[in-house]
Amino acid sequence: METTLRGVGVSHGVAIGEVRHMGTAVLEPPAKQIPADEAPREQGRARQAVEAVANDLIARGNLAGGEAQAVLEAQAMMAQDPELIADVDRRIAVGSSAERAVYDAFAAYRALLANAGEYLAGRVADLDDVRNRIVARLLGVPMPGVPDSEEPYVLIARDLAPADTALLDPTLVLGFVTEEGGPTSHSAILARALGVPAVVALPGATEIAEGTVIAVDGSTGDIFIDPSPEKRAELTEAAAVRASALAASAGPGATSDGHKVPLLANVGGPADLPAALEAGAEGVGLFRTEFLFLDSSEKAPTEEKQVAAYRQVLEAFPEGRVVVRVLDAGADKPLDFLTPADEPNPALGVRGLRILLEHPDVLRTQLRALATAAEGLPVYLEVMAPMVADRIDAKAFADACREAGLRAKFGAMVEIPSAALRARSILQEVEFLSLGTNDLAQYTFAADRQVGAVSRLQDPWQPALLDLVATSAEAARAEGKSCGVCGEAASDPLLACVLTGLGVTSLSMGAASIPYVRATLAKHTLAQCERAAAAARATDTADDARRAAQAVLSGE
Ligand code: PEP
Ligand code: MG
């Protein structure tokens, strides 16, 4: 029987395929001395590794063609530079191992390049990549970074940073499994955006050997190693039955008695729009603009580039609603040119709106770009700030929006408990609230969203989190304003009913979750949702809250 492991399922569906590992940074090989008579063998090993890496780069260049081919061929030439190879040989002759000699020879070459004018200095990253590839090959560890594979695969990683995932080819990734991360980690968010099954917080995931065939059930969190043909058939059939039931759900989000709850999509940029439209999203509830900035982490993208990206998203929903979040840099989304390097606790430091208030030029450019992008479009634009702590933050953001001449509604994300507790005072400055339940859970439970060991506390069913949602929604209702949820909590169909019962006015999620949420919401009345919400809040644990809501909604 196949081995079964269990993590936390964070993106529905079943993926079956061979494992490829996300390579980690290459460690510095130890500086051990080798006996003189081993030198010729080590020199042979080094040459073979250099040849293999150069050939691989050339082969990948031939496949890619165009500009990528030129870059990969230039890298292959770096690897085969005769002086570099002679230096490696010399270092081995005086006692270095092959991997250490390559490491040191490249370090010397790197220093030369770095001081040789702007163009060559710009090639240092390429040189580092070549070095890492050769050293990884000599050490027998996976190549660093995104796997090189022409065949679709299941990606296994310790965790995935936004910068890594930007390089993934979505046509090749069948699913994800990560050792770290919780339901709100970027690996989980990305998996849902791509619509691929994913399991996170699986201890020992990175020990599953490269090439092993596994089945990932993103609904249950189960991983089957070497699944039998029967198990594969069983899993695939169950996923197909679920998918066809969902395909039948369409139209705007509403409870069975017609209480409307707009279902919106979370997007990272124009690339996510086709999936959002296909899922029938009624607009965008969270445009995470930082993905645009990750492409150019040395500096902010130009105003023109921003206008073009924003306009594409706005045009996708004519007469629909688009909620744009201004740049949320820091903590789990670091940006070299903005985030302080030496903070002991980046999640509690200068991040989100705090960074923008320290760099008003970046905020101003972004707001101006949004104003230009929206010009002449019938879209209903809303702009919100991440990490608003209090009324002072909310006012500073609203003032900046007004100064930029933005014709839009200004809002605040509720991600910090203080903002939920004093939501009414924040609503004196802004026109809507959007609950970022991922960070709200992180700060309510003092549980880092990137750490698998505390994923229990990231469970959005925690009654304390539901209390904060209720407080925010009640404040918005009292002020006659809206309060949506754009954190991952909205993508859990049962929890979406509970959030509706708590008074939340819209739900925004990765496009792939929309059909699930729509279908579940359509089965229950608003009164049932309210009863489920009250039952969940009356418990003391996330599991009990889930069970209590389930019992109400299934009519037990
Ligand atoms: C959140 O914190 O819930 C949120 C929506 O923002 P992000 O996940 O991008 O931090
Ligand atoms: Mg957040």
XYZ file of C-alpha atoms and ligand atoms in Angstrom:
567
model
C 0.000 0.000 0.000
C 1.217 3.478 -0.794
C 2.500 5.678 2.026
C 0.230 8.524 3.042
C 1.398 11.794 4.578
C -0.873 14.576 5.755
C -0.346 18.324 5.646
C -2.802 21.205 5.332
C -4.796 21.215 2.065
C -4.962 24.800 0.800
C -6.014 24.585 -2.841
C -8.601 22.067 -4.101
C -8.101 19.355 -6.680
C -5.835 16.395 -7.298
C -2.394 16.464 -8.917
C -0.455 13.333 -9.814
C 3.075 13.611 -11.114
C 6.801 13.355 -10.532
C 8.395 15.410 -7.792
C 10.810 18.212 -8.629
C 12.446 20.187 -5.861
C 12.866 23.896 -5.678
C 16.657 24.132 -5.282
C 17.826 26.040 -2.246
C 20.770 28.437 -2.211
C 24.068 26.616 -2.615
C 25.974 26.421 0.634
C 29.642 27.234 0.798
C 31.543 23.914 0.432
C 33.876 23.195 3.387
C 37.541 24.147 2.877
C 38.903 20.631 3.517
C 42.301 19.558 2.182
C 42.495 16.560 -0.190
C 45.551 14.241 -0.508
C 47.825 15.090 -3.483
C 47.150 11.762 -5.233
C 43.423 12.595 -5.465
C 44.041 15.828 -7.368
C 43.779 14.370 -10.914
C 40.450 12.705 -10.076
C 39.104 15.938 -8.556
C 40.270 17.912 -11.607
C 38.413 15.431 -13.824
C 35.247 15.798 -11.722
C 35.418 19.583 -11.917
C 35.816 19.541 -15.720
C 32.982 17.098 -16.153
C 30.665 19.250 -14.025
C 31.640 22.395 -15.968
C 30.998 20.601 -19.295
C 27.651 19.222 -18.154
C 26.421 22.604 -16.904
C 27.591 24.379 -20.086
C 25.884 21.764 -22.295
C 22.701 22.019 -20.270
C 22.666 25.823 -20.589
C 23.177 25.574 -24.360
C 20.429 22.948 -24.694
C 17.999 25.095 -22.726
C 18.980 28.097 -24.875
C 18.217 26.143 -28.062
C 14.780 25.316 -26.701
C 14.030 28.844 -25.527
C 15.332 30.728 -28.604
C 15.381 34.547 -28.852
C 16.910 36.729 -26.180
C 16.926 33.936 -23.595
C 19.140 31.866 -25.890
C 21.735 34.641 -26.083
C 21.794 34.967 -22.266
C 22.104 31.204 -21.708
C 24.868 30.889 -24.305
C 26.771 33.731 -22.659
C 26.452 31.867 -19.340
C 27.757 28.667 -20.954
C 30.790 30.618 -22.214
C 31.430 31.964 -18.710
C 31.439 28.398 -17.385
C 34.003 27.337 -19.983
C 36.333 30.329 -19.682
C 39.837 28.771 -20.041
C 41.394 31.028 -17.387
C 38.724 30.098 -14.920
C 39.247 26.387 -15.588
C 43.024 26.820 -15.225
C 42.439 28.550 -11.879
C 40.210 25.665 -10.709
C 42.963 23.168 -11.690
C 45.604 25.176 -9.809
C 43.491 25.307 -6.659
C 42.872 21.542 -6.757
C 46.597 20.903 -7.301
C 47.332 22.643 -3.979
C 44.759 20.631 -2.023
C 41.223 22.008 -2.645
C 38.291 19.697 -3.341
C 36.638 20.184 -6.751
C 33.620 21.988 -5.278
C 35.726 24.278 -3.084
C 38.071 25.097 -5.973
C 35.123 26.046 -8.221
C 33.629 28.127 -5.431
C 36.877 30.051 -4.805
C 37.839 30.466 -8.460
C 34.438 31.973 -9.224
C 34.761 34.292 -6.217
C 38.020 35.689 -7.656
C 36.468 36.056 -11.124
C 33.395 37.680 -9.580
C 35.518 40.356 -7.871
C 37.149 41.164 -11.232
C 33.788 41.495 -12.978
C 32.214 43.549 -10.215
C 34.939 46.184 -10.612
C 35.013 46.181 -14.407
C 32.404 48.765 -15.304
C 28.630 48.795 -15.241
C 27.952 46.298 -18.027
C 30.180 43.537 -16.657
C 29.112 44.231 -13.080
C 25.561 43.536 -14.265
C 26.675 40.020 -15.246
C 27.649 39.091 -11.680
C 24.238 37.511 -10.996
C 24.614 35.344 -14.122
C 28.072 34.281 -12.988
C 26.740 33.378 -9.535
C 24.061 31.274 -11.163
C 26.670 29.373 -13.214
C 28.791 28.810 -10.092
C 25.783 27.574 -8.113
C 24.897 25.138 -10.867
C 28.405 23.677 -11.063
C 28.762 23.403 -7.273
C 25.273 21.840 -6.953
C 26.194 19.277 -9.578
C 29.442 18.417 -7.792
C 27.641 18.118 -4.459
C 24.835 16.049 -6.006
C 22.108 18.419 -4.748
C 19.210 19.915 -6.779
C 20.018 22.888 -9.002
C 19.184 26.165 -7.267
C 15.948 27.979 -8.052
C 12.997 26.883 -10.148
C 13.446 23.325 -11.518
C 14.577 22.925 -15.130
C 12.004 20.571 -16.524
C 10.272 20.210 -19.837
C 7.715 17.809 -18.357
C 4.945 18.849 -15.961
C 5.834 18.197 -12.320
C 4.702 18.514 -8.699
C 6.837 21.190 -7.049
C 8.210 20.576 -3.574
C 9.823 23.416 -1.646
C 10.583 24.428 1.894
C 8.409 27.494 1.200
C 7.928 29.719 -1.832
C 8.756 33.410 -1.792
C 6.899 35.725 -4.175
C 10.145 36.326 -6.077
C 10.598 32.558 -6.694
C 7.067 32.015 -7.801
C 7.215 34.842 -10.326
C 9.633 32.637 -12.300
C 7.452 29.512 -12.362
C 5.994 28.365 -15.649
C 2.325 27.771 -14.775
C 1.909 25.319 -17.650
C 4.421 22.953 -16.032
C 3.421 23.057 -12.356
C 0.779 20.401 -11.616
C 0.636 21.173 -7.907
C 2.660 22.313 -4.875
C 3.737 20.744 -1.617
C 5.636 22.801 0.949
C 7.200 21.962 4.264
C 6.589 25.403 5.776
C 3.780 27.888 5.314
C 0.187 27.901 6.447
C -3.118 28.458 4.674
C -2.268 32.134 4.184
C 1.349 31.753 3.047
C 2.326 32.923 -0.401
C 2.689 29.327 -1.598
C -0.984 28.777 -0.776
C -2.087 32.063 -2.319
C -0.129 31.378 -5.486
C -1.485 27.830 -5.796
C -5.024 29.146 -5.612
C -4.226 31.885 -8.138
C -2.886 29.263 -10.551
C -5.778 26.934 -9.754
C -3.448 24.037 -8.929
C -3.867 21.680 -5.958
C -1.589 22.397 -2.995
C -0.693 21.094 0.431
C 1.405 23.120 2.894
C 2.897 22.582 6.376
C 3.919 19.000 5.574
C 6.870 18.021 7.788
C 9.478 16.044 5.821
C 8.130 17.159 2.425
C 11.594 18.131 1.204
C 12.855 14.601 1.935
C 10.614 13.059 -0.743
C 13.124 12.072 -3.426
C 13.264 13.912 -6.743
C 11.478 11.872 -9.418
C 9.132 10.053 -6.987
C 5.553 9.913 -8.270
C 3.104 11.374 -5.773
C -0.591 12.230 -5.695
C -1.545 15.491 -3.972
C -5.109 15.906 -2.705
C -5.426 19.643 -2.086
C -8.847 19.254 -0.461
C -7.874 16.807 2.298
C -4.167 17.642 2.607
C -3.219 14.003 1.840
C -0.113 13.064 -0.119
C 0.156 9.519 -1.520
C 3.645 8.333 -2.375
C 3.811 5.944 -5.364
C 0.001 5.724 -5.577
C -1.446 2.471 -6.939
C -3.438 2.623 -10.210
C -6.617 2.101 -8.123
C -5.797 5.032 -5.826
C -5.032 7.267 -8.817
C -8.347 6.356 -10.446
C -10.249 6.906 -7.199
C -8.722 10.353 -6.613
C -9.134 11.493 -10.208
C -12.766 10.413 -10.279
C -13.623 12.177 -7.028
C -12.011 15.389 -8.354
C -13.941 15.107 -11.651
C -17.295 14.647 -9.865
C -16.613 17.758 -7.786
C -15.491 19.789 -10.808
C -18.616 18.970 -12.813
C -20.904 19.888 -9.906
C -19.135 23.233 -9.713
C -19.295 23.903 -13.422
C -23.063 24.079 -12.983
C -22.789 27.111 -10.657
C -22.952 30.536 -12.350
C -24.140 34.117 -11.859
C -23.639 36.694 -9.117
C -22.996 35.583 -5.541
C -26.102 35.371 -3.371
C -27.686 33.306 -0.628
C -30.625 31.071 -1.566
C -33.047 33.809 -0.485
C -31.389 36.407 -2.696
C -29.159 38.318 -0.253
C -26.399 39.525 -2.587
C -22.743 38.982 -1.698
C -20.549 40.047 -4.637
C -17.851 37.462 -5.351
C -14.658 39.193 -6.407
C -11.236 37.970 -7.466
C -7.843 38.489 -5.871
C -5.316 39.243 -8.621
C -1.602 39.973 -8.745
C -1.654 41.564 -12.204
C -3.019 41.272 -15.732
C -1.909 37.619 -16.013
C -4.558 36.591 -13.471
C -7.443 38.209 -15.355
C -8.453 35.358 -17.711
C -9.006 32.990 -14.762
C -10.974 35.664 -12.879
C -13.246 36.296 -15.871
C -13.691 32.597 -16.533
C -14.718 31.995 -12.918
C -17.382 34.711 -13.277
C -15.788 37.144 -10.805
C -17.957 40.235 -10.408
C -14.890 42.431 -10.175
C -11.558 42.535 -8.367
C -11.634 42.718 -4.576
C -7.860 42.776 -4.078
C -5.321 43.804 -6.695
C -1.995 43.045 -5.019
C 0.078 45.682 -6.805
C 3.355 44.620 -5.189
C 3.758 41.870 -7.787
C 4.406 44.631 -10.299
C 7.188 45.941 -8.051
C 8.780 42.521 -7.531
C 9.782 42.452 -11.201
C 11.960 45.487 -10.646
C 13.065 45.084 -7.047
C 15.928 47.581 -7.531
C 13.514 50.497 -7.957
C 9.825 51.281 -8.415
C 8.369 50.552 -11.868
C 7.956 53.715 -13.944
C 4.675 55.595 -13.839
C 4.025 54.577 -17.480
C 4.534 50.892 -16.708
C 2.172 51.174 -13.751
C -0.487 52.983 -15.809
C -0.384 50.218 -18.446
C -0.753 47.399 -15.894
C -3.526 49.139 -13.923
C -5.429 49.985 -17.076
C -5.443 46.363 -18.223
C -6.999 45.289 -14.934
C -9.531 48.143 -14.936
C -10.526 47.435 -18.544
C -11.237 43.794 -17.755
C -14.228 44.774 -15.623
C -16.068 47.557 -17.438
C -18.697 48.915 -15.078
C -17.481 46.412 -12.474
C -15.748 47.089 -9.238
C -11.952 47.018 -8.923
C -10.316 47.401 -5.515
C -6.641 48.253 -5.818
C -4.374 47.909 -2.832
C -1.433 50.288 -2.876
C 1.994 48.766 -2.483
C 2.280 46.421 0.503
C 6.043 45.949 0.888
C 7.917 44.463 3.820
C 7.872 41.339 6.028
C 6.773 38.479 3.740
C 6.995 40.767 0.675
C 10.440 42.409 0.927
C 11.579 44.902 -1.701
C 15.294 45.725 -1.746
C 14.889 49.435 -2.410
C 12.257 50.084 0.257
C 12.356 47.650 3.144
C 14.723 48.367 6.023
C 17.430 45.683 6.080
C 18.186 45.530 9.771
C 14.857 45.238 11.565
C 14.797 42.514 14.230
C 11.079 41.861 13.576
C 10.116 42.866 10.017
C 6.448 41.870 10.471
C 6.243 44.387 13.319
C 8.390 47.009 11.672
C 8.103 49.525 8.880
C 5.910 47.688 6.366
C 2.779 48.271 4.298
C 1.359 51.790 4.621
C 4.158 52.682 7.051
C 6.723 52.364 4.251
C 4.595 54.453 1.890
C 4.264 57.245 4.435
C 8.065 57.254 4.728
C 8.396 57.294 0.922
C 5.575 59.656 -0.142
C 7.043 59.856 -3.658
C 6.363 56.139 -4.224
C 2.764 56.489 -2.972
C 2.199 59.665 -4.991
C 3.421 58.054 -8.208
C 1.244 55.023 -7.655
C -1.895 57.070 -6.933
C -1.225 59.312 -9.937
C -0.765 56.251 -12.150
C -4.092 54.892 -10.913
C -5.844 58.187 -11.610
C -4.446 58.225 -15.172
C -5.310 54.563 -15.736
C -8.938 55.095 -14.684
C -9.455 58.184 -16.868
C -12.383 57.775 -19.229
C -13.249 54.267 -18.007
C -16.688 53.528 -16.550
C -15.089 51.305 -13.892
C -15.925 51.687 -10.228
C -12.481 52.176 -8.687
C -11.720 51.701 -5.005
C -8.240 52.169 -3.549
C -7.167 50.858 -0.179
C -4.139 50.944 2.092
C -2.585 47.843 3.707
C -1.710 47.672 7.410
C -3.749 50.613 8.687
C -3.337 50.729 12.480
C -5.468 53.697 13.523
C -7.308 56.846 12.476
C -4.041 58.761 11.941
C -2.970 56.184 9.330
C -6.396 56.238 7.687
C -6.383 60.050 7.462
C -2.836 60.156 6.049
C -3.854 57.737 3.314
C -7.118 59.531 2.487
C -5.232 62.870 2.321
C -2.676 61.375 -0.082
C -5.482 60.051 -2.320
C -7.205 63.448 -2.371
C -3.929 65.257 -3.107
C -3.288 62.941 -6.068
C -6.693 63.952 -7.509
C -7.908 60.378 -7.451
C -11.593 59.986 -8.224
C -12.242 56.775 -6.316
C -13.453 55.497 -2.978
C -10.634 55.312 -0.399
C -10.584 52.449 2.050
C -8.567 50.783 4.780
C -7.580 47.167 5.162
C -8.274 45.717 8.568
C -5.204 43.565 9.217
C -4.200 44.742 12.672
C -6.445 44.021 15.681
C -6.389 47.721 16.667
C -8.079 48.585 13.360
C -10.871 46.069 13.972
C -11.394 47.208 17.555
C -11.609 50.882 16.532
C -13.169 50.364 13.080
C -15.722 53.130 13.626
C -13.019 55.723 14.186
C -11.186 54.593 11.041
C -14.441 54.862 9.109
C -14.548 58.592 9.939
C -11.686 58.961 7.436
C -12.363 56.326 4.767
C -15.339 54.952 2.909
C -14.917 51.212 3.178
C -13.133 48.428 5.043
C -11.587 45.266 3.665
C -10.576 42.543 6.088
C -7.169 41.055 5.384
C -7.738 37.974 7.502
C -4.286 36.554 6.751
C -2.436 39.306 8.550
C -5.280 39.812 11.004
C -4.778 36.191 12.144
C -0.995 36.638 12.231
C -1.249 39.680 14.503
C -4.134 38.430 16.630
C -2.396 35.169 17.504
C 1.229 36.356 17.357
C 1.793 33.548 14.850
C 4.044 34.202 11.852
C 2.110 33.254 8.712
C 5.261 31.851 7.145
C 6.012 29.348 9.892
C 4.462 25.899 9.434
C 4.812 25.022 13.119
C 2.236 27.674 14.095
C -0.217 27.032 11.262
C -2.859 25.913 13.792
C -3.075 29.533 14.916
C -3.430 30.746 11.342
C -6.701 28.838 11.027
C -9.267 31.508 10.046
C -11.988 29.598 11.935
C -10.472 30.720 15.254
C -13.386 32.245 17.206
C -11.228 35.243 18.233
C -10.726 36.071 14.556
C -14.472 35.699 13.912
C -15.090 38.161 16.764
C -12.844 40.746 15.100
C -14.610 40.214 11.758
C -17.967 40.730 13.487
C -16.757 43.912 15.226
C -15.558 45.383 11.918
C -18.697 44.412 9.974
C -20.962 45.852 12.706
C -19.016 49.136 12.685
C -19.346 49.401 8.899
C -23.070 48.667 9.051
C -23.516 51.348 11.718
C -21.707 53.873 9.487
C -23.631 52.797 6.379
C -20.399 51.665 4.701
C -19.176 48.382 3.221
C -16.877 45.784 4.766
C -15.513 43.023 2.540
C -13.118 40.155 3.204
C -10.153 39.715 0.871
C -8.011 37.400 2.996
C -7.893 33.678 2.374
C -10.789 33.112 4.800
C -13.160 34.125 1.987
C -12.069 31.166 -0.147
C -13.350 28.501 2.282
C -16.966 27.867 1.125
C -18.330 27.085 4.578
C -16.515 29.982 6.199
C -17.772 32.262 3.402
C -21.328 31.514 4.631
C -20.277 32.317 8.206
C -18.629 35.590 7.108
C -21.843 36.500 5.297
C -23.740 35.755 8.489
C -21.364 38.057 10.392
C -22.375 40.929 8.112
C -19.549 40.987 5.602
C -20.702 42.645 2.351
C -18.401 41.090 -0.294
C -15.961 38.193 -0.578
C -12.756 38.285 -2.590
C -10.603 35.229 -3.278
C -8.332 33.455 -5.762
C -10.384 32.875 -8.918
C -10.314 29.087 -8.605
C -12.283 29.238 -5.333
C -15.152 31.377 -6.681
C -17.269 28.494 -8.066
C -16.971 26.573 -4.765
C -18.017 29.584 -2.708
C -20.828 30.522 -5.102
C -22.273 26.995 -5.050
C -22.214 26.722 -1.232
C -23.610 30.203 -0.594
C -26.498 29.535 -2.993
C -27.606 26.584 -0.840
C -28.282 28.596 2.342
C -30.486 31.494 3.437
C -29.082 34.598 5.098
C -30.798 33.581 8.350
C -29.045 30.184 8.240
C -25.714 31.931 7.649
C -26.389 34.178 10.646
C -27.222 31.170 12.826
C -24.076 29.373 11.648
C -22.020 32.487 12.488
C -23.509 32.735 15.975
C -22.914 29.007 16.579
C -19.279 29.280 15.438
C -18.636 32.299 17.675
C -20.110 30.485 20.658
C -17.283 27.892 20.579
C -13.704 28.091 21.876
C -11.664 26.431 19.166
C -11.334 26.579 15.391
C -12.325 22.916 15.005
C -15.416 23.342 17.168
C -16.360 26.513 15.285
C -16.122 24.653 11.961
C -18.179 21.740 13.310
C -20.824 24.026 14.818
C -21.270 25.960 11.565
C -21.364 22.743 9.566
C -24.065 21.353 11.862
C -26.267 24.439 11.407
C -25.782 24.596 7.649
C -26.399 20.896 7.074
C -29.603 21.178 9.125
C -28.466 18.744 11.851
C -4.265 39.653 4.158
O -3.342 39.910 4.928
O -5.280 38.979 4.489
C -4.228 40.115 2.765
C -5.281 40.004 1.989
O -3.067 40.630 2.295
P -1.729 39.756 1.972
O -2.108 38.305 2.054
O -1.281 40.162 0.611
O -0.812 40.209 3.047
Mg -1.925 41.446 4.399
